[in-house]
Amino acid sequence: MTLRELEPPLTETVDEATPGPRSASTHPDALPTESMLTLLADASVEEAAPIRSIKKVKTYTAAVWAITLMPLFQVAASIIFVVVLGLGSNWPLMIAVIALPYFLVLGLAFYDRLVLQVRGHAKPASGFWAVLMAPAYLVARAIRTYRQTGKGFAPLGLFALAGVSVLAGILVVPGILLAVLPGPFASEAAHSVRATAMSLGGDITLQCPTPPLIIGESFTCVATKPSGATDSISISLERQNGWISWRVQDWGSWILAD
């Protein structure tokens, strides 16, 4: 056997003996080229995509709270005019206190609908519901907003509480109602005093002016007997059983019976 036959092949010895860096594809920890490109592409897409946040659509506006509290504004204004300023006998002013909020609610309802549309509500209630007064609009609004946001009945509940507060205010300060309806209460005072006179044996008819608005105040009615004789009767506004009553302070200088 010759020395040439004992030597290994030249290609095998060169590949294993020659030192040097290996290619990335032959490295034991290397990933396939296609996988690396896929990872880089996914990473770039994730970095480029904006982070989306779910935006909640707001249900309540300043306008709807103003509509809800309008009864309280009315009773507060009435108390100021009747008790503080003593303007309860100004009948046109008191009518304005009652009527003006109606038109304010109408305008606020249309503005409230506009704000809801800007905030993204699909079909908010029409402002024309306020033509039927504030409760009608609040009910229609609550139904529409509840379908989209699951909210909307809070103003309706608060409006009911405001209405109860108005009734309580009228009981505490009955002059609010007397200022708005002076005619019916003047007739009530006349009938009450006439009934008292008949129980005492007298037959009279009375004509009474606008009654007082504050408990304890008095006013004068003109009494007429069947004979045609007239005299003045002093009547005071009193509180009885949580409401009001009419009490005669002075029957005048003449005798009830003929």
Coordinates of C-alpha atoms in Angstrom, one line a residue:
M1 CA 0.0 0.0 0.0
T2 CA 1.4 3.4 -1.0
L3 CA 1.4 6.6 1.0
R4 CA -1.1 8.3 -1.4
E5 CA -3.7 5.7 -0.6
L6 CA -3.3 6.3 3.1
E7 CA -4.0 10.1 2.9
P8 CA -7.6 11.2 3.3
P9 CA -9.4 13.0 0.5
L10 CA -8.4 16.6 0.0
T11 CA -12.0 18.0 0.1
E12 CA -12.9 16.4 3.5
T13 CA -9.8 17.7 5.3
V14 CA -10.1 21.2 3.9
D15 CA -13.7 21.6 5.0
E16 CA -13.1 20.5 8.6
A17 CA -9.7 21.9 9.1
T18 CA -10.2 25.4 7.6
P19 CA -11.4 27.7 10.4
G20 CA -13.8 30.6 9.8
P21 CA -17.3 31.9 10.5
R22 CA -20.2 29.8 9.5
S23 CA -23.1 31.1 7.5
A24 CA -26.3 32.1 9.3
S25 CA -28.2 29.3 7.6
T26 CA -25.9 26.7 9.0
H27 CA -25.8 28.1 12.5
P28 CA -27.4 25.7 15.0
D29 CA -29.4 28.5 16.7
A30 CA -30.5 30.2 13.5
L31 CA -34.1 30.5 12.5
P32 CA -35.3 30.0 8.9
T33 CA -35.0 33.1 6.7
E34 CA -38.7 33.0 6.0
S35 CA -39.7 33.0 9.7
M36 CA -37.4 36.0 10.4
L37 CA -39.0 38.0 7.6
T38 CA -42.5 37.1 8.9
L39 CA -41.7 38.3 12.4
L40 CA -40.2 41.5 11.2
A41 CA -43.3 42.2 9.1
D42 CA -45.7 41.5 12.0
A43 CA -43.7 43.7 14.3
S44 CA -43.8 46.6 11.9
V45 CA -47.6 46.2 11.4
E46 CA -48.1 46.2 15.2
E47 CA -46.0 49.4 15.6
A48 CA -47.8 51.2 12.8
A49 CA -51.3 50.3 14.0
P50 CA -52.8 52.9 16.3
I51 CA -54.1 51.9 19.7
R52 CA -57.9 52.1 19.5
S53 CA -59.9 53.0 22.7
I54 CA -63.6 52.6 23.0
K55 CA -65.2 56.0 23.4
K56 CA -68.3 56.1 25.6
V57 CA -71.2 58.2 24.4
K58 CA -72.3 60.6 27.1
T59 CA -76.0 60.6 27.9
Y60 CA -76.6 63.7 30.0
T61 CA -76.2 67.3 29.1
A62 CA -76.5 70.7 30.9
A63 CA -79.6 71.4 28.9
V64 CA -81.5 68.3 30.2
W65 CA -80.5 69.1 33.8
A66 CA -81.9 72.6 33.3
I67 CA -85.2 71.1 32.0
T68 CA -85.3 68.8 35.0
L69 CA -84.8 71.5 37.6
M70 CA -87.1 74.0 35.9
P71 CA -90.0 73.4 38.4
L72 CA -87.6 74.4 41.3
F73 CA -86.6 77.5 39.4
Q74 CA -90.3 78.4 39.1
V75 CA -91.2 77.9 42.7
A76 CA -88.1 79.8 43.8
A77 CA -88.9 82.8 41.6
S78 CA -92.5 82.7 42.8
I79 CA -91.5 82.8 46.5
I80 CA -89.1 85.7 45.8
F81 CA -91.8 87.7 44.0
V82 CA -94.6 86.9 46.5
V83 CA -92.9 86.8 49.9
V84 CA -89.7 88.8 49.5
L85 CA -90.6 91.5 47.0
G86 CA -94.4 91.6 47.7
L87 CA -95.2 91.5 44.0
G88 CA -97.7 88.6 44.2
S89 CA -100.6 90.9 43.3
N90 CA -98.9 91.7 40.0
W91 CA -100.9 89.2 38.1
P92 CA -99.2 89.6 34.7
L93 CA -95.8 89.0 36.4
M94 CA -97.0 85.8 38.0
I95 CA -98.4 84.6 34.7
A96 CA -95.0 85.2 33.2
V97 CA -93.3 83.2 35.9
I98 CA -95.6 80.3 35.0
A99 CA -95.5 80.6 31.2
L100 CA -91.9 81.7 30.5
P101 CA -90.4 78.4 31.6
Y102 CA -92.5 76.5 29.1
F103 CA -90.8 78.3 26.2
L104 CA -87.4 77.9 27.9
V105 CA -87.9 74.2 28.1
L106 CA -88.9 74.1 24.4
G107 CA -85.7 75.8 23.4
L108 CA -83.5 73.7 25.8
A109 CA -85.1 70.5 24.3
F110 CA -83.9 71.4 20.8
Y111 CA -80.5 72.3 22.1
D112 CA -80.3 69.1 24.0
R113 CA -81.1 67.1 20.9
L114 CA -78.4 68.9 19.0
V115 CA -75.8 68.1 21.7
L116 CA -76.7 64.5 21.7
Q117 CA -76.3 64.3 17.9
V118 CA -72.9 65.9 18.1
R119 CA -71.9 63.3 20.8
G120 CA -72.8 60.4 18.5
H121 CA -76.4 59.5 19.4
A122 CA -78.1 57.9 16.4
K123 CA -81.7 58.9 17.0
P124 CA -82.2 61.3 19.9
A125 CA -85.7 62.3 20.8
S126 CA -87.2 65.2 18.9
G127 CA -87.4 68.6 20.7
F128 CA -91.1 68.8 19.6
W129 CA -91.9 66.4 22.4
A130 CA -91.5 69.5 24.7
V131 CA -94.6 71.0 23.2
L132 CA -96.4 68.5 25.4
M133 CA -94.4 69.9 28.3
A134 CA -91.2 68.8 30.0
P135 CA -92.3 65.3 31.2
A136 CA -93.2 64.2 27.7
Y137 CA -89.8 65.1 26.4
L138 CA -88.0 63.5 29.3
V139 CA -89.8 60.2 28.8
A140 CA -89.1 60.2 25.0
R141 CA -85.5 61.2 25.6
A142 CA -85.0 58.5 28.2
I143 CA -86.3 55.7 26.0
R144 CA -84.1 56.8 23.1
T145 CA -80.9 57.2 25.1
Y146 CA -81.5 53.9 27.0
R147 CA -81.5 52.0 23.8
Q148 CA -78.0 53.2 22.9
T149 CA -76.2 53.8 26.2
G150 CA -78.3 52.0 28.8
K151 CA -78.9 55.3 30.7
G152 CA -81.3 58.1 30.5
F153 CA -84.0 57.8 33.3
A154 CA -82.2 59.9 35.9
P155 CA -83.5 63.2 34.7
L156 CA -87.0 61.8 34.8
G157 CA -86.7 60.7 38.3
L158 CA -85.2 64.0 39.4
F159 CA -88.0 65.9 37.7
A160 CA -90.6 63.9 39.7
L161 CA -88.8 64.9 42.9
A162 CA -88.8 68.5 41.7
G163 CA -92.5 68.3 41.2
V164 CA -93.0 67.0 44.7
S165 CA -90.9 69.9 46.0
V166 CA -93.1 72.4 44.1
L167 CA -96.2 70.9 45.8
A168 CA -94.5 71.2 49.2
G169 CA -93.6 74.8 48.4
I170 CA -97.2 75.6 47.6
L171 CA -98.3 74.1 50.9
V172 CA -95.8 76.1 52.8
V173 CA -96.4 79.4 50.8
P174 CA -100.0 79.1 49.5
G175 CA -99.7 82.7 48.3
I176 CA -97.9 81.2 45.2
L177 CA -101.2 79.6 44.1
L178 CA -103.3 82.5 45.2
A179 CA -101.3 84.9 43.1
V180 CA -101.8 82.8 40.0
L181 CA -105.5 82.2 40.6
P182 CA -106.8 85.2 42.6
G183 CA -110.4 85.1 41.2
P184 CA -111.3 81.5 42.3
F185 CA -109.9 82.1 45.7
A186 CA -111.8 85.4 46.1
S187 CA -115.0 83.5 45.2
E188 CA -114.1 80.8 47.7
A189 CA -113.6 83.4 50.5
A190 CA -117.0 84.9 49.6
H191 CA -118.8 81.6 49.7
S192 CA -117.1 80.6 53.0
V193 CA -118.1 83.8 54.8
R194 CA -121.6 83.6 53.4
A195 CA -122.0 80.1 54.7
T196 CA -120.8 81.3 58.1
A197 CA -123.3 84.2 58.1
M198 CA -126.1 81.9 57.2
S199 CA -125.2 79.6 60.1
L200 CA -125.6 82.7 62.3
G201 CA -129.0 83.6 60.9
G202 CA -128.0 86.1 58.3
D203 CA -128.5 86.1 54.5
I204 CA -125.9 88.2 52.7
T205 CA -124.0 88.1 49.5
L206 CA -120.4 89.2 49.3
Q207 CA -118.0 90.7 46.7
C208 CA -114.4 90.2 47.6
P209 CA -111.3 91.7 45.9
T210 CA -108.0 89.9 45.4
P211 CA -107.3 88.0 48.6
P212 CA -104.0 88.4 50.5
L213 CA -101.1 86.1 49.8
I214 CA -99.5 85.9 53.2
I215 CA -100.9 83.9 56.2
G216 CA -102.3 86.3 58.8
E217 CA -103.1 89.2 56.4
S218 CA -106.6 90.4 56.0
F219 CA -108.8 92.1 53.3
T220 CA -112.2 93.7 53.2
C221 CA -115.3 92.3 51.3
V222 CA -118.5 94.2 50.7
A223 CA -121.6 92.4 52.1
T224 CA -125.1 93.1 50.8
K225 CA -128.3 92.2 52.6
P226 CA -131.6 91.3 50.9
S227 CA -132.8 94.8 51.8
G228 CA -130.0 96.3 49.8
A229 CA -128.0 97.5 52.8
T230 CA -124.3 97.1 52.5
D231 CA -121.4 97.1 54.9
S232 CA -117.8 96.0 55.0
I233 CA -116.6 92.7 56.4
S234 CA -112.9 92.1 57.4
I235 CA -111.6 88.7 56.5
S236 CA -108.2 87.2 57.3
L237 CA -106.3 84.4 55.6
E238 CA -105.5 81.7 58.1
R239 CA -104.0 78.2 58.0
Q240 CA -106.1 75.2 58.9
N241 CA -105.4 71.5 58.5
G242 CA -102.3 72.1 56.5
W243 CA -104.1 74.4 54.0
I244 CA -105.9 77.7 54.2
S245 CA -109.2 79.0 55.6
W246 CA -111.1 82.3 55.7
R247 CA -111.9 83.8 59.1
V248 CA -114.1 86.8 59.7
Q249 CA -112.3 89.4 61.9
D250 CA -115.0 92.0 61.9
W251 CA -118.7 91.7 60.7
G252 CA -119.1 95.4 60.5
S253 CA -121.4 97.8 62.4
W254 CA -124.7 96.3 61.4
I255 CA -126.7 93.2 62.5
L256 CA -126.8 90.2 60.2
A257 CA -130.5 89.4 60.5
D258 CA -133.1 91.8 59.2

